[in-house]
Structures are given as C-alpha cells and as structure tokens.
C-alpha cells in the first residue's frame, strides 16, 4: 500500500474537493490542508439513533427522523409557488413532504412500497404537519451504513450551503479524509500523563470527535481535546513565567528599612486587612527574589489597593530606588497624588505629579529631579511614558487600572532602565479566573478578596424613569442630612440616539429641580479642560457641592467618603462592570449608602439580567462572571488586548474545571521537569517548542 498523504497536503487533493471547493473552504472556513479539516470540529451533534412516530411529533423539537413509506406525489401551484408534495406514512399517521425545487429528480428516485428513512425540520400548519426538503435514504441503505448514531454538524456559512457544500457533503469529506490518512495520528501527551489525567488517545479522540459512537465516547473525545488545548496554552504561560524569572534579572530589595517600618507603625492610621497583608508579603517575596516582578493585583473597588501600592513603593525607596505610579486619567492621578503626598510628607519623601497639563517649567524641574535621583515617587498619566522622562534608577512601577494600558505601553516602562523595574499592575475590575488564566496566564496574580472592616453594603434599588420624583425626594433628604450625591449619565452629547438622556439635558433638569432650593450643583465630563475638571472635583470633594452631575469620568478610583447616593440614569445603557465601578464610588464612609438605577420600562433580557445582578450582589467576582456570560471574553478584555485567544474546542464559559486541571497539570509537569528534558517528556518539549516558534515567544513578554 502507498503511504498515506501527509497532513499538510492541500485540501484540493482530497477526493470530492477539487480546486473550486478548495477555494470556497479556504475563504469561508479558513480550511487549507488535510490537517485543518481534521481539526475542524463539529459544534453540535444530532441524534440519528432515534426514530420518531408521526403520532409523537407534537412533542418533537425541530429536527426529527422517521421511518416509513412515501406515496401520492402531486404537483401544486404555479409560478414561484410551484411545488411538489408527497405523503409520508408510518403505522401511526401521515405527514406531508414538500419540495420547491429539483422535484423531477426527487420523484424519479422514490418508489412506492419501499421503506425510507427521512430526516428534517417539521413545520406545523394548524394540525397539519409538513417537512420541506427532507433528507431521504432507503431504510436498507441507512441500516448498512450503520455509523449514524450521532451525526456531526459543522460550522458553515450561507455561501457554502448555497454552493452545495451542505452538512452531508462536509460529513462525506471528513469521512473521505479518514479514508485517506487513516486513523493513527502522533500522540502529543506522555502515556503516564494521559493516565493520570484520564485522557484517551489523541488518535481515538480525533476520530470520535467527528464520528462518535455514542454520547459517552463523544464526551471522552471532547474532554481529551479540550484538555490538550488548554494544557498547552497553560504550559506556555507557566514555562514563560519560570523562564522570565530565571532570565530576567530584577532589582533586589534586600532590606525592609526605615520608610516602610515608619509608615506601617506611625503613619498608617488603620489596621491592614488580612488580604492586604497577604498581598504585601507576596510582593515582598517577589522583589527580593532577584527576578523581575510582574504581578497583577486584583481587588474590588474600595478594597484598599492604594496602600498596598504605597507600601510596595516604600520597599523600593528603602533600597535606594525611585518609583512611579501610572493612572489612566488625570483625575485619578491627581487623587493618588493627594493621598500619597500626604503620606510621603510625613516620611520626608519627595513626590511629583506629571500629567498632560503639567506646565513646561514644572516639567523641567521634574525631569531634573528624576535624573539626579532626588525625586522618590513620580505619579502621573501616560505623560510618564514619554521618552524624555528618564529616571536615575527606577525600581518599581505601579500601574493602576491596567485595562486602559496596552501591552506595548507596559513594555515602555521596561525600557526606562537597563534592569527593568518591578511591575505591579492594579485592577479594580475583577477578572474571572478563567479569563485571567487564559489571557494573563504568565502573570502572577494577587487578589485582595476582603474589604476593610466596617463597610456597609450599598443598598441598591431599581427605579423606573416614571418614578423619578421619588428619587429626587430621596436625594433631597440625604443632602439635608449633610450627604452628597452623584448623578451619572451615559452620554456626553446627543449623538447616536436622541431618545435617551444626555448629560446636558440632565444637568438642566437637575438644576431646575434643585437650584432654586439653594442646593449647589456641579458638572464634569470627559471633554472638559482638565483644569476645570479638577476644580469641580475638588469642590465636590471639599463638600462645596451637593450634587455632582457627570458622565463616567468619575468611574474609577474617585474617593469622596461623604457621598452616599449614586444615581445612574439610563442604567440599562451601561455595562455591568461600569455599573459596578460606579456603585463603588459610594459606600466609602461610615454612613449608609445607596445606588439607584433608573431605567426605561421596557428592558432587553440582557439589561434585565444586568440590573438584577446589580441589585442582588456586590461581589465583584460574581458580577464579573455574569458579565463574561453576557458579553463574552472579547468585550471584557477590551479592544486593546490584541491577542484574544480563539479556541478550537475549549469554551471558557463551560470548561472552567478543565482549565483549572490543565493549569495544575502544567505547573506540576514543569515543577518536576523544568526543562522538559526527561525522555518521557520529549513529545511535550517538541510541541511546546513548535508553539513558541509560531508565536514569536519573546515578542509579547511583559
Ligand atoms: P481601591 O482598592 O478601590 O483603590 P482605596 O485604596 O482607594 O481602594 O481604599 C479605599 C478606602 O479605604 C480609602 O479611603 C482607604 O484609606 C481605606 N482603607 C484601605 N485599607 C483600609 C483598611 N485596612 N482599613 C480601613 N480603611 C482602609
Ligand atoms: Mg484605587
């Protein structure tokens, strides 16, 4: 016998394909080679082992299979209503078959008194049932073919179906593929490993995923292939992380010195939570290890990340290094500056703020102080990343809200010195573990999963637009008690849709409602000059304003403990994570706080789910899980995250447990054989090397 064709053979050489179909398959499904087709997995399966009776069709779902006889052909209608009908009959009843084309051919194929298997979608017209364009096969042939227990259904496009590449054709092509290349494929996982993780052979799995004998076999095949896919992804991450720690030297912060200790014992006026202490220890371990730290710090709004950042910076300063803190907006940078300079002052440390609106003269002074080493802490926005900004010895960079900084920007921070600074990335957007493992799997993660004591949950209510007067009444009450309120709108300008509230309209309305009673109202929005924005924010923070009307610019980090009401207008227009962030602006002081979500009366299902989730929980991780289900990973990670991973078979929403096992397996394997040099791990080493080669391993480090 000849050798089977290689898997990289172009698809046009597969019998049944040819140049025209090959082009279509390439264009529509990105299938180029035999191997691509082998790995083109069905997305669902139809149970063809079950036969319905006509009598039972009432209970049937869309697609059914029946066995019986066909007779009584009739041509009906004229013009484009022309059609062919026939009656299908089993022992229990009759249904009508209908064809709108090809019917001469159909008629010539079917014989009376012969038994057929038909398969298709059923339609109801009153109590009459019909099935348009059924798949038909002689019962005898169907029986001989035998293997149709579960029939694979492949992803397809309209164009493919139109051009005759139907499901049946796809199935035939895959069938032909196996005929050509056989059913033995190289194994990619070691024997022992497979046994430990209860995985079937790759060859078995690849056949069964296309043509499963039964549900059990299908489940095993899916598990094996999903596990493999997730395992190799995790193996890359874990390997990379280990290698980075080995290869990339980091500054060593040997001593915990006077600054850190003085801060902890004398400046800090609250007790750290257990979670904060744990995280600080994790960071401490990293920065004295000799390897560069690249740590993601996740902690819900209000969990106290700033103090962790401060204490990490003090570790650097204690060892003679400079530090930087990057924030995504000027408001945030300014706020960090205030918090941190208040602390730093008591320690005798120098802090500066560098943003887009820093004056040239001031900039020069900062540049100078950075270069001569007299500046200990630089806080700022993207302006810090400019090439002109040079540090004498940057030891640690903290990045707040990494969502808004791309990988490339993070990398810029690296190049500021010969030995890269340690990097601590802080995010208040809890990322579900499935996502952080699949998309930041090479970063180390610390989680603050505990709020400072004494926080009261924010009472969250859903109110319809019509009942807004009640809301205004409520706001009045709170202000009269000395509190402050935020009112947030989704849009800055009336642009896309005229039907929903926009900020300026809202502002007018609020003024009309409150101004004549002597309440003080301010407004901030994104396009406002930074100076004005800061001035208004400061007024609000200092209690000179009762109500702050704004867009989502106040979303992250803004800290005004006396504000107890967060009203969100057109709340159905906001995403879950935004709503959660906004709610996090209140409940920061000792008083009971409230979040009021105002919506239209009619809501989409997704909007309902978002509002209900907000009302029912305040757990950021729970909210993130719901968000992931509603929006999918792409939207959650945002467009800045270029390399959104497309999985062949794994599904982040459904395969969480497989992912966690695969991660553990990857960690264990590298723990026992860090360089994958043991003979039994040779296959794994080769597959991994191949993956790195394809991806340009070093490009996306950091
Ligand atoms: P976030 O994680 O959202 O950045 P912050 O660092 O702004 O949270 O902290 C929110 C508030 O909680 C601040 O006013 C901060 O001083 C306070 N805080 C932080 N940690 C503690 C703690 N352990 N005990 C009491 N208050 C704390
Ligand atoms: Mg913060």
XYZ file of C-alpha atoms in Angstrom, residues 209-547:
339
model
C -14.942 13.922 17.754
C -16.159 13.632 14.144
C -17.918 10.295 14.297
C -18.765 9.416 17.895
C -20.336 6.036 18.549
C -22.339 7.379 21.443
C -22.526 10.246 23.893
C -20.059 8.672 26.239
C -17.399 8.361 23.598
C -18.116 11.898 22.447
C -17.642 13.235 25.962
C -14.303 11.475 26.280
C -13.113 12.812 22.953
C -14.175 16.344 23.794
C -12.532 16.179 27.166
C -9.258 14.933 25.741
C -9.097 17.593 23.032
C -10.165 20.445 25.284
C -7.702 19.380 27.920
C -4.919 19.234 25.371
C -5.726 22.673 24.012
C -5.870 24.279 27.440
C -2.889 22.359 28.737
C -0.577 23.574 26.010
C -1.722 27.137 26.469
C -1.065 26.948 30.195
C 2.213 25.173 29.648
C 3.400 28.097 27.522
C 2.440 30.561 30.219
C 3.945 28.656 33.091
C 7.087 27.946 31.120
C 7.425 31.566 30.104
C 6.876 32.771 33.618
C 9.508 30.408 35.000
C 11.934 31.316 32.286
C 11.415 35.002 32.795
C 12.146 34.617 36.451
C 15.311 32.769 35.616
C 16.484 35.013 32.782
C 15.333 38.494 33.505
C 17.210 39.938 36.369
C 15.327 42.129 38.732
C 16.483 44.620 41.288
C 16.878 43.091 44.690
C 15.211 44.972 47.504
C 17.147 43.345 50.254
C 16.120 45.416 53.219
C 12.871 46.409 54.712
C 14.048 49.682 56.087
C 13.031 52.757 57.964
C 10.498 54.155 55.485
C 8.444 51.018 55.303
C 8.506 50.492 59.043
C 7.850 54.098 59.987
C 4.934 54.177 57.593
C 3.493 50.984 58.949
C 3.911 51.818 62.606
C 3.481 55.562 62.694
C 1.781 56.934 59.611
C -0.861 54.393 58.753
C -3.953 55.079 60.835
C -5.777 51.831 60.241
C -5.028 48.158 60.576
C -4.340 46.366 57.294
C -6.805 43.661 56.355
C -5.604 40.071 56.244
C -5.804 40.147 52.466
C -3.700 43.307 52.237
C -1.059 41.760 54.469
C -1.000 38.585 52.410
C -0.608 40.507 49.177
C 2.174 42.684 50.583
C 4.001 39.516 51.596
C 3.626 38.125 48.084
C 5.102 41.294 46.663
C 7.853 41.305 49.245
C 8.845 37.810 48.225
C 8.998 38.812 44.565
C 11.130 41.895 44.985
C 13.874 40.190 46.871
C 13.969 37.101 44.668
C 16.403 38.547 42.137
C 13.886 38.067 39.328
C 11.757 40.799 37.887
C 8.281 41.010 39.346
C 5.308 41.143 37.014
C 2.325 40.915 39.274
C -1.329 41.605 38.722
C -3.118 42.862 41.815
C -6.851 42.379 41.656
C -9.040 43.920 44.274
C -12.577 45.142 44.136
C -13.351 48.846 44.407
C -12.607 50.048 47.882
C -10.587 47.006 48.837
C -7.582 49.203 49.602
C -5.119 48.804 46.773
C -3.569 52.240 47.170
C -1.966 51.457 50.476
C -0.547 48.257 49.004
C 0.945 50.321 46.193
C 2.393 52.745 48.711
C 3.995 50.059 50.814
C 5.432 48.368 47.733
C 6.952 51.668 46.687
C 8.445 52.075 50.123
C 10.195 48.728 49.732
C 11.920 50.173 46.669
C 12.722 53.505 48.280
C 14.160 51.781 51.336
C 16.670 50.229 48.969
C 17.600 53.465 47.272
C 15.334 53.213 44.226
C 12.832 55.543 42.632
C 9.239 54.599 41.949
C 6.442 55.556 39.603
C 2.684 55.234 39.674
C 0.694 55.430 36.455
C -3.011 56.204 36.382
C -5.271 56.210 33.326
C -6.853 59.633 33.884
C -5.802 62.958 35.216
C -8.463 62.892 37.920
C -7.137 59.611 39.196
C -3.522 60.634 39.022
C -4.336 63.781 40.937
C -6.183 61.856 43.590
C -3.367 59.375 44.020
C -1.015 62.287 44.236
C -3.002 63.770 47.074
C -3.260 60.561 49.052
C 0.335 59.626 48.553
C 1.900 63.017 49.066
C 0.059 63.312 52.363
C 1.714 60.088 53.488
C 5.049 60.895 51.890
C 5.249 64.258 53.552
C 5.254 62.599 56.949
C 8.119 60.412 55.792
C 10.114 63.233 54.260
C 9.889 61.819 50.735
C 9.655 63.777 47.502
C 6.607 63.252 45.285
C 5.687 64.928 41.986
C 2.710 64.830 39.684
C 3.246 64.687 35.923
C 0.276 64.874 33.582
C -0.647 66.363 30.239
C -1.402 69.658 31.896
C 1.828 69.992 33.840
C 3.442 73.283 32.858
C 6.697 73.285 30.954
C 8.606 74.926 33.771
C 7.387 72.395 36.287
C 8.191 69.592 33.858
C 11.801 70.670 33.629
C 12.127 70.594 37.373
C 10.626 67.113 37.479
C 12.905 65.812 34.710
C 15.866 67.165 36.570
C 14.827 65.670 39.901
C 14.222 62.319 38.258
C 17.627 62.266 36.671
C 19.581 63.353 39.701
C 17.663 60.876 41.850
C 16.188 63.394 44.259
C 12.598 62.531 43.303
C 11.389 59.408 45.092
C 7.898 58.991 43.719
C 6.534 60.124 40.371
C 2.786 59.946 39.920
C 1.172 60.625 36.578
C -0.678 59.694 33.445
C 0.619 58.497 30.079
C 2.894 61.515 30.188
C 5.263 59.412 32.282
C 5.839 57.108 29.339
C 7.337 59.784 27.122
C 10.935 59.218 26.155
C 12.054 62.474 27.720
C 11.126 61.136 31.123
C 14.261 59.432 32.411
C 14.804 58.009 35.848
C 18.095 57.680 37.597
C 17.133 54.301 38.956
C 13.529 53.239 38.614
C 12.956 50.247 40.879
C 9.218 49.760 40.764
C 6.382 50.924 38.542
C 2.806 50.593 39.707
C 0.151 50.726 37.011
C -3.370 51.447 38.150
C -6.216 50.071 36.041
C -4.249 48.094 33.529
C -7.286 47.748 31.283
C -6.524 51.018 29.700
C -2.869 50.441 29.149
C -1.925 48.141 26.335
C 0.877 45.644 26.427
C 3.038 47.923 24.322
C 2.686 50.692 26.857
C 3.588 48.391 29.675
C 6.683 47.405 27.735
C 7.683 51.063 27.514
C 8.019 51.150 31.256
C 10.524 48.366 30.920
C 12.896 50.263 28.788
C 13.430 53.027 31.244
C 16.479 51.314 32.719
C 18.926 48.512 31.954
C 17.482 46.288 34.589
C 13.727 46.525 34.197
C 11.735 47.798 37.142
C 9.415 45.536 39.031
C 5.899 45.953 37.759
C 2.744 45.895 39.836
C -0.473 46.159 37.870
C -3.565 47.030 39.856
C -7.063 46.490 38.634
C -10.410 47.063 40.267
C -12.195 45.162 37.571
C -12.272 41.661 38.843
C -11.386 39.344 36.024
C -12.923 35.898 36.234
C -10.257 33.325 36.833
C -10.962 31.644 33.513
C -10.052 34.869 31.761
C -7.022 35.789 33.799
C -5.616 32.305 33.326
C -6.182 32.230 29.602
C -5.158 35.792 28.846
C -2.733 36.809 31.545
C -1.639 33.301 32.389
C 2.026 34.294 32.509
C 1.491 36.952 35.124
C 1.490 36.268 38.817
C -1.765 37.245 40.408
C -2.525 38.558 43.875
C -6.071 39.015 45.000
C -7.469 41.261 47.729
C -10.664 39.422 48.475
C -11.635 41.211 51.629
C -12.990 44.700 52.225
C -11.781 46.861 55.111
C -13.920 46.331 58.201
C -16.996 48.415 58.868
C -18.020 48.850 55.242
C -21.744 48.710 54.893
C -23.102 47.213 51.722
C -24.513 49.790 49.338
C -28.295 49.500 49.166
C -29.109 49.102 45.503
C -32.505 49.847 44.015
C -34.042 49.706 40.596
C -36.432 52.513 39.752
C -38.332 53.288 36.564
C -37.992 56.612 34.828
C -41.587 57.476 35.741
C -40.838 57.359 39.434
C -38.029 59.844 39.262
C -39.712 62.275 41.600
C -39.253 59.781 44.386
C -35.573 59.700 43.593
C -35.293 63.485 43.753
C -37.131 63.461 47.035
C -34.688 60.910 48.339
C -31.678 62.921 47.200
C -33.047 65.974 48.998
C -33.369 64.005 52.184
C -29.798 62.826 52.007
C -28.417 66.262 51.233
C -30.364 67.689 54.118
C -28.577 65.185 56.313
C -25.313 66.603 55.062
C -24.545 63.992 52.420
C -23.665 64.387 48.740
C -24.941 62.716 45.589
C -23.640 61.697 42.183
C -25.935 61.635 39.196
C -24.388 59.876 36.217
C -25.473 59.949 32.588
C -24.345 57.651 29.791
C -23.792 60.187 27.027
C -21.877 63.400 26.639
C -23.643 64.744 23.615
C -26.899 63.927 21.997
C -25.472 61.988 19.150
C -26.232 58.389 18.374
C -29.717 58.128 19.693
C -31.967 61.007 20.528
C -34.185 59.025 22.767
C -32.025 58.788 25.789
C -30.991 61.172 28.438
C -27.876 63.053 27.830
C -25.769 64.907 30.206
C -26.604 68.470 29.330
C -30.351 67.855 29.279
C -29.978 66.086 32.557
C -27.964 68.901 34.004
C -30.690 71.380 33.080
C -33.310 69.169 34.644
C -31.362 68.756 37.847
C -30.734 72.477 38.076
C -34.423 73.177 37.646
C -35.238 70.656 40.310
C -32.664 71.626 42.914
C -31.120 75.006 42.231
C -33.910 77.213 43.478
C -33.789 75.467 46.852
C -30.228 76.623 47.196
C -28.528 73.298 46.518
C -25.168 73.521 44.821
C -24.607 71.560 41.674
C -21.504 70.857 39.619
C -20.843 69.092 36.355
C -17.878 67.154 34.970
C -17.443 65.348 31.687
C -14.668 63.879 29.632
C -14.022 66.669 27.160
C -13.837 69.381 29.759
C -10.408 71.009 30.169
C -8.506 69.157 32.871
C -8.150 72.270 34.973
C -11.896 72.830 35.154
C -12.488 69.176 35.825
C -10.088 69.183 38.719
C -11.557 72.349 40.128
C -15.078 70.921 40.153
C -13.902 67.612 41.579
C -12.074 69.410 44.313
C -15.165 71.414 45.182
C -17.190 68.239 45.401
C -14.579 66.552 47.486
C -14.393 69.544 49.814
C -18.152 69.457 50.294
C -18.813 72.721 48.478
C -21.118 70.961 46.028
C -24.134 68.860 46.978
C -24.697 67.185 43.663
